[in-house]
Amino acid sequence: MTLSMLLAIPLGIISAVNQDKPADYAARLFTVFGLSIPDFVIGTVTILFLTFYLDDATFGLLDSWLPPLGWYPPWEDPWTNFQALSIPVVILAYRSSAVSARMMRSTMLEVLREDYIRTARAKGVTERAVVFRHALRNSVIPVLTIMGAQTSFLFGGSVIVEQIFRIPGMGQWTLDSVGQRDYTAVQGAVLMMAVVFIVVNLAVDLMYGMIDPRIRYS
């Protein structure tokens, strides 16, 4: 989720500030691919590209490389653990960031047309200050709402990604428990997912007050 925010918010800002320019078209194409292509296709194509076509695509600058598949405890081999988890994490974050980036673009465009933004520009405020000090704080709230709701979709997508990269994660464990009719394990998994979903959305609600000074909790 953190990686998704780091991708989506800057991408949405760049797309909105450069509306109908090459940067905007590139960002929109990036998000369309993220919304259109399923996770299992992205994962399979990524493995094929890194294994067989990376050498040709970079004209020999980089050798073809197969990322380590499976689970490696970070306390035993941190570097291998990082390599094994980096690609699955990026794939899961890509789809989530595509939705959030489109939302960020639309809300940023709406805010940039507000009267107070026009007034700030008329007073001589720099464009950078207008975007990051005034427009960003008001346009990021709907994006936070979307990201909180996407927590449940990350659990669903993780089952497929874990299967492709052979990671014994919670999604795969839940699926195996359903197949084995281990109802206690299924109940525990559902309870854990519900707790994570509640905690994430509670954190999102608390962030509203930090971002928007009009929101106060009493």
PDB file of N, CA and C in Angstrom, residues 4-88:
ATOM      1  N   SER A   4       2.206   1.742  -3.399  1.00  0.00           N
ATOM      2  CA  SER A   4       1.126   2.210  -4.265  1.00  0.00           C
ATOM      3  C   SER A   4       0.921   3.712  -4.129  1.00  0.00           C
ATOM      4  N   MET A   5       0.965   4.225  -2.904  1.00  0.00           N
ATOM      5  CA  MET A   5       0.829   5.665  -2.695  1.00  0.00           C
ATOM      6  C   MET A   5       2.000   6.428  -3.300  1.00  0.00           C
ATOM      7  N   LEU A   6       3.206   5.888  -3.134  1.00  0.00           N
ATOM      8  CA  LEU A   6       4.389   6.556  -3.680  1.00  0.00           C
ATOM      9  C   LEU A   6       4.359   6.600  -5.203  1.00  0.00           C
ATOM     10  N   LEU A   7       3.693   5.648  -5.828  1.00  0.00           N
ATOM     11  CA  LEU A   7       3.568   5.649  -7.285  1.00  0.00           C
ATOM     12  C   LEU A   7       2.400   6.510  -7.748  1.00  0.00           C
ATOM     13  N   ALA A   8       1.267   6.386  -7.071  1.00  0.00           N
ATOM     14  CA  ALA A   8       0.032   6.982  -7.569  1.00  0.00           C
ATOM     15  C   ALA A   8      -0.004   8.497  -7.418  1.00  0.00           C
ATOM     16  N   ILE A   9       0.391   9.002  -6.258  1.00  0.00           N
ATOM     17  CA  ILE A   9       0.248  10.438  -6.019  1.00  0.00           C
ATOM     18  C   ILE A   9       1.143  11.266  -6.945  1.00  0.00           C
ATOM     19  N   PRO A  10       2.452  10.983  -7.054  1.00  0.00           N
ATOM     20  CA  PRO A  10       3.254  11.762  -8.022  1.00  0.00           C
ATOM     21  C   PRO A  10       2.781  11.592  -9.458  1.00  0.00           C
ATOM     22  N   LEU A  11       2.363  10.381  -9.823  1.00  0.00           N
ATOM     23  CA  LEU A  11       1.909  10.150 -11.195  1.00  0.00           C
ATOM     24  C   LEU A  11       0.646  10.948 -11.493  1.00  0.00           C
ATOM     25  N   GLY A  12      -0.281  10.984 -10.540  1.00  0.00           N
ATOM     26  CA  GLY A  12      -1.494  11.769 -10.743  1.00  0.00           C
ATOM     27  C   GLY A  12      -1.221  13.259 -10.819  1.00  0.00           C
ATOM     28  N   ILE A  13      -0.282  13.741 -10.006  1.00  0.00           N
ATOM     29  CA  ILE A  13       0.071  15.164 -10.044  1.00  0.00           C
ATOM     30  C   ILE A  13       0.697  15.527 -11.386  1.00  0.00           C
ATOM     31  N   ILE A  14       1.644  14.719 -11.831  1.00  0.00           N
ATOM     32  CA  ILE A  14       2.305  14.985 -13.117  1.00  0.00           C
ATOM     33  C   ILE A  14       1.292  14.978 -14.251  1.00  0.00           C
ATOM     34  N   SER A  15       0.371  14.022 -14.217  1.00  0.00           N
ATOM     35  CA  SER A  15      -0.628  13.924 -15.273  1.00  0.00           C
ATOM     36  C   SER A  15      -1.558  15.128 -15.280  1.00  0.00           C
ATOM     37  N   ALA A  16      -1.966  15.601 -14.094  1.00  0.00           N
ATOM     38  CA  ALA A  16      -2.893  16.729 -14.024  1.00  0.00           C
ATOM     39  C   ALA A  16      -2.223  18.042 -14.400  1.00  0.00           C
ATOM     40  N   VAL A  17      -1.008  18.256 -13.918  1.00  0.00           N
ATOM     41  CA  VAL A  17      -0.300  19.512 -14.204  1.00  0.00           C
ATOM     42  C   VAL A  17       0.034  19.619 -15.687  1.00  0.00           C
ATOM     43  N   ASN A  18       0.316  18.492 -16.323  1.00  0.00           N
ATOM     44  CA  ASN A  18       0.658  18.479 -17.749  1.00  0.00           C
ATOM     45  C   ASN A  18      -0.499  17.939 -18.586  1.00  0.00           C
ATOM     46  N   GLN A  19      -1.697  18.427 -18.326  1.00  0.00           N
ATOM     47  CA  GLN A  19      -2.882  17.915 -19.007  1.00  0.00           C
ATOM     48  C   GLN A  19      -2.752  18.039 -20.529  1.00  0.00           C
ATOM     49  N   ASP A  20      -3.100  16.916 -21.213  1.00  0.00           N
ATOM     50  CA  ASP A  20      -3.074  16.837 -22.678  1.00  0.00           C
ATOM     51  C   ASP A  20      -1.682  17.083 -23.261  1.00  0.00           C
ATOM     52  N   LYS A  21      -0.668  16.763 -22.505  1.00  0.00           N
ATOM     53  CA  LYS A  21       0.712  16.829 -22.977  1.00  0.00           C
ATOM     54  C   LYS A  21       1.301  15.418 -22.977  1.00  0.00           C
ATOM     55  N   PRO A  22       2.475  15.224 -23.579  1.00  0.00           N
ATOM     56  CA  PRO A  22       3.042  13.861 -23.627  1.00  0.00           C
ATOM     57  C   PRO A  22       3.148  13.180 -22.269  1.00  0.00           C
ATOM     58  N   ALA A  23       3.512  13.930 -21.222  1.00  0.00           N
ATOM     59  CA  ALA A  23       3.609  13.321 -19.891  1.00  0.00           C
ATOM     60  C   ALA A  23       2.249  12.822 -19.415  1.00  0.00           C
ATOM     61  N   ASP A  24       1.200  13.570 -19.736  1.00  0.00           N
ATOM     62  CA  ASP A  24      -0.153  13.155 -19.361  1.00  0.00           C
ATOM     63  C   ASP A  24      -0.561  11.896 -20.114  1.00  0.00           C
ATOM     64  N   TYR A  25      -0.272  11.846 -21.409  1.00  0.00           N
ATOM     65  CA  TYR A  25      -0.616  10.661 -22.199  1.00  0.00           C
ATOM     66  C   TYR A  25       0.138   9.430 -21.706  1.00  0.00           C
ATOM     67  N   ALA A  26       1.406   9.607 -21.350  1.00  0.00           N
ATOM     68  CA  ALA A  26       2.200   8.477 -20.855  1.00  0.00           C
ATOM     69  C   ALA A  26       1.649   7.971 -19.519  1.00  0.00           C
ATOM     70  N   ALA A  27       1.283   8.897 -18.639  1.00  0.00           N
ATOM     71  CA  ALA A  27       0.734   8.494 -17.340  1.00  0.00           C
ATOM     72  C   ALA A  27      -0.607   7.794 -17.502  1.00  0.00           C
ATOM     73  N   ARG A  28      -1.437   8.294 -18.396  1.00  0.00           N
ATOM     74  CA  ARG A  28      -2.735   7.661 -18.618  1.00  0.00           C
ATOM     75  C   ARG A  28      -2.579   6.287 -19.251  1.00  0.00           C
ATOM     76  N   LEU A  29      -1.613   6.138 -20.142  1.00  0.00           N
ATOM     77  CA  LEU A  29      -1.350   4.822 -20.726  1.00  0.00           C
ATOM     78  C   LEU A  29      -0.879   3.846 -19.654  1.00  0.00           C
ATOM     79  N   PHE A  30      -0.036   4.332 -18.757  1.00  0.00           N
ATOM     80  CA  PHE A  30       0.451   3.505 -17.648  1.00  0.00           C
ATOM     81  C   PHE A  30      -0.710   3.008 -16.790  1.00  0.00           C
ATOM     82  N   THR A  31      -1.653   3.882 -16.497  1.00  0.00           N
ATOM     83  CA  THR A  31      -2.784   3.488 -15.657  1.00  0.00           C
ATOM     84  C   THR A  31      -3.754   2.582 -16.402  1.00  0.00           C
ATOM     85  N   VAL A  32      -3.933   2.801 -17.697  1.00  0.00           N
ATOM     86  CA  VAL A  32      -4.834   1.936 -18.473  1.00  0.00           C
ATOM     87  C   VAL A  32      -4.321   0.504 -18.487  1.00  0.00           C
ATOM     88  N   PHE A  33      -3.014   0.336 -18.679  1.00  0.00           N
ATOM     89  CA  PHE A  33      -2.436  -1.008 -18.636  1.00  0.00           C
ATOM     90  C   PHE A  33      -2.637  -1.636 -17.254  1.00  0.00           C
ATOM     91  N   GLY A  34      -2.446  -0.843 -16.209  1.00  0.00           N
ATOM     92  CA  GLY A  34      -2.614  -1.378 -14.865  1.00  0.00           C
ATOM     93  C   GLY A  34      -4.034  -1.808 -14.562  1.00  0.00           C
ATOM     94  N   LEU A  35      -5.020  -1.104 -15.137  1.00  0.00           N
ATOM     95  CA  LEU A  35      -6.417  -1.457 -14.916  1.00  0.00           C
ATOM     96  C   LEU A  35      -6.875  -2.605 -15.806  1.00  0.00           C
ATOM     97  N   SER A  36      -6.243  -2.767 -16.956  1.00  0.00           N
ATOM     98  CA  SER A  36      -6.732  -3.717 -17.956  1.00  0.00           C
ATOM     99  C   SER A  36      -6.105  -5.098 -17.837  1.00  0.00           C
ATOM    100  N   ILE A  37      -4.852  -5.169 -17.435  1.00  0.00           N
ATOM    101  CA  ILE A  37      -4.129  -6.444 -17.450  1.00  0.00           C
ATOM    102  C   ILE A  37      -4.231  -7.101 -16.077  1.00  0.00           C
ATOM    103  N   PRO A  38      -4.666  -8.354 -16.013  1.00  0.00           N
ATOM    104  CA  PRO A  38      -4.753  -9.049 -14.716  1.00  0.00           C
ATOM    105  C   PRO A  38      -3.378  -9.270 -14.095  1.00  0.00           C
ATOM    106  N   ASP A  39      -3.386  -9.488 -12.796  1.00  0.00           N
ATOM    107  CA  ASP A  39      -2.128  -9.680 -12.069  1.00  0.00           C
ATOM    108  C   ASP A  39      -1.367 -10.906 -12.543  1.00  0.00           C
ATOM    109  N   PHE A  40      -2.090 -11.994 -12.848  1.00  0.00           N
ATOM    110  CA  PHE A  40      -1.379 -13.213 -13.239  1.00  0.00           C
ATOM    111  C   PHE A  40      -0.705 -13.058 -14.596  1.00  0.00           C
ATOM    112  N   VAL A  41      -1.277 -12.228 -15.477  1.00  0.00           N
ATOM    113  CA  VAL A  41      -0.641 -11.977 -16.775  1.00  0.00           C
ATOM    114  C   VAL A  41       0.618 -11.139 -16.576  1.00  0.00           C
ATOM    115  N   ILE A  42       0.525 -10.096 -15.760  1.00  0.00           N
ATOM    116  CA  ILE A  42       1.698  -9.258 -15.499  1.00  0.00           C
ATOM    117  C   ILE A  42       2.810 -10.080 -14.859  1.00  0.00           C
ATOM    118  N   GLY A  43       2.458 -10.932 -13.904  1.00  0.00           N
ATOM    119  CA  GLY A  43       3.466 -11.756 -13.246  1.00  0.00           C
ATOM    120  C   GLY A  43       4.140 -12.726 -14.194  1.00  0.00           C
ATOM    121  N   THR A  44       3.345 -13.396 -15.037  1.00  0.00           N
ATOM    122  CA  THR A  44       3.909 -14.360 -15.986  1.00  0.00           C
ATOM    123  C   THR A  44       4.794 -13.676 -17.018  1.00  0.00           C
ATOM    124  N   VAL A  45       4.320 -12.554 -17.561  1.00  0.00           N
ATOM    125  CA  VAL A  45       5.103 -11.827 -18.564  1.00  0.00           C
ATOM    126  C   VAL A  45       6.389 -11.286 -17.949  1.00  0.00           C
ATOM    127  N   THR A  46       6.335 -10.831 -16.712  1.00  0.00           N
ATOM    128  CA  THR A  46       7.536 -10.322 -16.041  1.00  0.00           C
ATOM    129  C   THR A  46       8.593 -11.402 -15.899  1.00  0.00           C
ATOM    130  N   ILE A  47       8.176 -12.595 -15.486  1.00  0.00           N
ATOM    131  CA  ILE A  47       9.129 -13.699 -15.350  1.00  0.00           C
ATOM    132  C   ILE A  47       9.727 -14.069 -16.703  1.00  0.00           C
ATOM    133  N   LEU A  48       8.890 -14.144 -17.743  1.00  0.00           N
ATOM    134  CA  LEU A  48       9.390 -14.482 -19.080  1.00  0.00           C
ATOM    135  C   LEU A  48      10.364 -13.427 -19.589  1.00  0.00           C
ATOM    136  N   PHE A  49      10.032 -12.146 -19.361  1.00  0.00           N
ATOM    137  CA  PHE A  49      10.893 -11.073 -19.858  1.00  0.00           C
ATOM    138  C   PHE A  49      12.245 -11.083 -19.161  1.00  0.00           C
ATOM    139  N   LEU A  50      12.231 -11.197 -17.834  1.00  0.00           N
ATOM    140  CA  LEU A  50      13.499 -11.183 -17.101  1.00  0.00           C
ATOM    141  C   LEU A  50      14.340 -12.410 -17.400  1.00  0.00           C
ATOM    142  N   THR A  51      13.693 -13.522 -17.695  1.00  0.00           N
ATOM    143  CA  THR A  51      14.423 -14.772 -17.894  1.00  0.00           C
ATOM    144  C   THR A  51      14.983 -14.907 -19.301  1.00  0.00           C
ATOM    145  N   PHE A  52      14.215 -14.481 -20.321  1.00  0.00           N
ATOM    146  CA  PHE A  52      14.595 -14.781 -21.698  1.00  0.00           C
ATOM    147  C   PHE A  52      14.876 -13.549 -22.557  1.00  0.00           C
ATOM    148  N   TYR A  53      14.273 -12.404 -22.249  1.00  0.00           N
ATOM    149  CA  TYR A  53      14.327 -11.277 -23.182  1.00  0.00           C
ATOM    150  C   TYR A  53      15.024 -10.039 -22.641  1.00  0.00           C
ATOM    151  N   LEU A  54      15.449 -10.048 -21.389  1.00  0.00           N
ATOM    152  CA  LEU A  54      16.103  -8.861 -20.828  1.00  0.00           C
ATOM    153  C   LEU A  54      17.406  -8.558 -21.545  1.00  0.00           C
ATOM    154  N   ASP A  55      18.151  -9.579 -21.894  1.00  0.00           N
ATOM    155  CA  ASP A  55      19.432  -9.392 -22.588  1.00  0.00           C
ATOM    156  C   ASP A  55      19.233  -8.709 -23.930  1.00  0.00           C
ATOM    157  N   ASP A  56      18.263  -9.187 -24.723  1.00  0.00           N
ATOM    158  CA  ASP A  56      18.018  -8.604 -26.046  1.00  0.00           C
ATOM    159  C   ASP A  56      17.424  -7.205 -25.941  1.00  0.00           C
ATOM    160  N   ALA A  57      16.538  -6.979 -24.979  1.00  0.00           N
ATOM    161  CA  ALA A  57      15.879  -5.680 -24.863  1.00  0.00           C
ATOM    162  C   ALA A  57      16.850  -4.575 -24.477  1.00  0.00           C
ATOM    163  N   THR A  58      17.890  -4.907 -23.737  1.00  0.00           N
ATOM    164  CA  THR A  58      18.877  -3.909 -23.311  1.00  0.00           C
ATOM    165  C   THR A  58      20.149  -3.950 -24.159  1.00  0.00           C
ATOM    166  N   PHE A  59      20.084  -4.676 -25.294  1.00  0.00           N
ATOM    167  CA  PHE A  59      21.228  -4.769 -26.219  1.00  0.00           C
ATOM    168  C   PHE A  59      22.490  -5.270 -25.514  1.00  0.00           C
ATOM    169  N   GLY A  60      22.304  -6.235 -24.631  1.00  0.00           N
ATOM    170  CA  GLY A  60      23.436  -6.862 -23.961  1.00  0.00           C
ATOM    171  C   GLY A  60      23.949  -6.135 -22.740  1.00  0.00           C
ATOM    172  N   LEU A  61      23.346  -4.982 -22.394  1.00  0.00           N
ATOM    173  CA  LEU A  61      23.824  -4.249 -21.214  1.00  0.00           C
ATOM    174  C   LEU A  61      23.493  -4.992 -19.922  1.00  0.00           C
ATOM    175  N   LEU A  62      22.362  -5.683 -19.918  1.00  0.00           N
ATOM    176  CA  LEU A  62      21.949  -6.450 -18.748  1.00  0.00           C
ATOM    177  C   LEU A  62      21.739  -7.898 -19.154  1.00  0.00           C
ATOM    178  N   ASP A  63      22.212  -8.802 -18.338  1.00  0.00           N
ATOM    179  CA  ASP A  63      22.023 -10.222 -18.606  1.00  0.00           C
ATOM    180  C   ASP A  63      20.627 -10.649 -18.165  1.00  0.00           C
ATOM    181  N   SER A  64      20.099 -11.659 -18.864  1.00  0.00           N
ATOM    182  CA  SER A  64      18.820 -12.229 -18.458  1.00  0.00           C
ATOM    183  C   SER A  64      18.942 -12.787 -17.048  1.00  0.00           C
ATOM    184  N   TRP A  65      17.891 -12.594 -16.275  1.00  0.00           N
ATOM    185  CA  TRP A  65      17.967 -12.892 -14.848  1.00  0.00           C
ATOM    186  C   TRP A  65      16.645 -13.472 -14.386  1.00  0.00           C
ATOM    187  N   LEU A  66      16.713 -14.592 -13.701  1.00  0.00           N
ATOM    188  CA  LEU A  66      15.517 -15.201 -13.130  1.00  0.00           C
ATOM    189  C   LEU A  66      15.437 -14.824 -11.661  1.00  0.00           C
ATOM    190  N   PRO A  67      14.403 -14.088 -11.262  1.00  0.00           N
ATOM    191  CA  PRO A  67      14.296 -13.726  -9.845  1.00  0.00           C
ATOM    192  C   PRO A  67      14.088 -14.973  -8.997  1.00  0.00           C
ATOM    193  N   PRO A  68      14.650 -15.002  -7.810  1.00  0.00           N
ATOM    194  CA  PRO A  68      14.451 -16.172  -6.941  1.00  0.00           C
ATOM    195  C   PRO A  68      12.979 -16.330  -6.583  1.00  0.00           C
ATOM    196  N   LEU A  69      12.471 -17.533  -6.755  1.00  0.00           N
ATOM    197  CA  LEU A  69      11.075 -17.818  -6.456  1.00  0.00           C
ATOM    198  C   LEU A  69      10.983 -18.527  -5.113  1.00  0.00           C
ATOM    199  N   GLY A  70       9.883 -18.300  -4.421  1.00  0.00           N
ATOM    200  CA  GLY A  70       9.691 -18.940  -3.132  1.00  0.00           C
ATOM    201  C   GLY A  70       9.886 -17.962  -1.986  1.00  0.00           C
ATOM    202  N   TRP A  71      10.033 -18.511  -0.797  1.00  0.00           N
ATOM    203  CA  TRP A  71      10.154 -17.708   0.418  1.00  0.00           C
ATOM    204  C   TRP A  71      11.509 -17.940   1.064  1.00  0.00           C
ATOM    205  N   TYR A  72      12.180 -16.842   1.377  1.00  0.00           N
ATOM    206  CA  TYR A  72      13.485 -16.898   2.039  1.00  0.00           C
ATOM    207  C   TYR A  72      13.410 -16.027   3.289  1.00  0.00           C
ATOM    208  N   PRO A  73      13.601 -16.592   4.469  1.00  0.00           N
ATOM    209  CA  PRO A  73      13.489 -15.795   5.703  1.00  0.00           C
ATOM    210  C   PRO A  73      14.458 -14.617   5.693  1.00  0.00           C
ATOM    211  N   PRO A  74      13.980 -13.415   6.015  1.00  0.00           N
ATOM    212  CA  PRO A  74      14.861 -12.234   5.981  1.00  0.00           C
ATOM    213  C   PRO A  74      15.980 -12.293   7.004  1.00  0.00           C
ATOM    214  N   TRP A  75      15.780 -13.015   8.102  1.00  0.00           N
ATOM    215  CA  TRP A  75      16.839 -13.099   9.109  1.00  0.00           C
ATOM    216  C   TRP A  75      17.954 -14.069   8.709  1.00  0.00           C
ATOM    217  N   GLU A  76      17.716 -14.887   7.680  1.00  0.00           N
ATOM    218  CA  GLU A  76      18.744 -15.804   7.200  1.00  0.00           C
ATOM    219  C   GLU A  76      19.451 -15.267   5.957  1.00  0.00           C
ATOM    220  N   ASP A  77      18.679 -14.725   5.018  1.00  0.00           N
ATOM    221  CA  ASP A  77      19.257 -14.204   3.770  1.00  0.00           C
ATOM    222  C   ASP A  77      18.471 -12.965   3.351  1.00  0.00           C
ATOM    223  N   PRO A  78      18.788 -11.790   3.905  1.00  0.00           N
ATOM    224  CA  PRO A  78      17.996 -10.587   3.616  1.00  0.00           C
ATOM    225  C   PRO A  78      17.985 -10.208   2.142  1.00  0.00           C
ATOM    226  N   TRP A  79      19.125 -10.315   1.455  1.00  0.00           N
ATOM    227  CA  TRP A  79      19.190  -9.896   0.060  1.00  0.00           C
ATOM    228  C   TRP A  79      18.329 -10.787  -0.833  1.00  0.00           C
ATOM    229  N   THR A  80      18.398 -12.093  -0.633  1.00  0.00           N
ATOM    230  CA  THR A  80      17.566 -13.001  -1.419  1.00  0.00           C
ATOM    231  C   THR A  80      16.089 -12.791  -1.107  1.00  0.00           C
ATOM    232  N   ASN A  81      15.774 -12.527   0.142  1.00  0.00           N
ATOM    233  CA  ASN A  81      14.395 -12.226   0.513  1.00  0.00           C
ATOM    234  C   ASN A  81      13.897 -10.976  -0.195  1.00  0.00           C
ATOM    235  N   PHE A  82      14.754  -9.954  -0.267  1.00  0.00           N
ATOM    236  CA  PHE A  82      14.382  -8.720  -0.966  1.00  0.00           C
ATOM    237  C   PHE A  82      14.156  -8.982  -2.453  1.00  0.00           C
ATOM    238  N   GLN A  83      15.031  -9.761  -3.075  1.00  0.00           N
ATOM    239  CA  GLN A  83      14.875 -10.074  -4.489  1.00  0.00           C
ATOM    240  C   GLN A  83      13.597 -10.864  -4.752  1.00  0.00           C
ATOM    241  N   ALA A  84      13.306 -11.816  -3.872  1.00  0.00           N
ATOM    242  CA  ALA A  84      12.141 -12.673  -4.081  1.00  0.00           C
ATOM    243  C   ALA A  84      10.830 -11.915  -3.906  1.00  0.00           C
ATOM    244  N   LEU A  85      10.813 -10.918  -3.027  1.00  0.00           N
ATOM    245  CA  LEU A  85       9.575 -10.197  -2.741  1.00  0.00           C
ATOM    246  C   LEU A  85       9.411  -8.924  -3.550  1.00  0.00           C
ATOM    247  N   SER A  86      10.483  -8.406  -4.140  1.00  0.00           N
ATOM    248  CA  SER A  86      10.403  -7.109  -4.809  1.00  0.00           C
ATOM    249  C   SER A  86       9.433  -7.134  -5.988  1.00  0.00           C
ATOM    250  N   ILE A  87       9.551  -8.146  -6.848  1.00  0.00           N
ATOM    251  CA  ILE A  87       8.693  -8.191  -8.034  1.00  0.00           C
ATOM    252  C   ILE A  87       7.230  -8.436  -7.666  1.00  0.00           C
ATOM    253  N   PRO A  88       6.896  -9.406  -6.793  1.00  0.00           N
ATOM    254  CA  PRO A  88       5.485  -9.549  -6.402  1.00  0.00           C
ATOM    255  C   PRO A  88       4.897  -8.292  -5.767  1.00  0.00           C
TER     256      PRO A  88
END
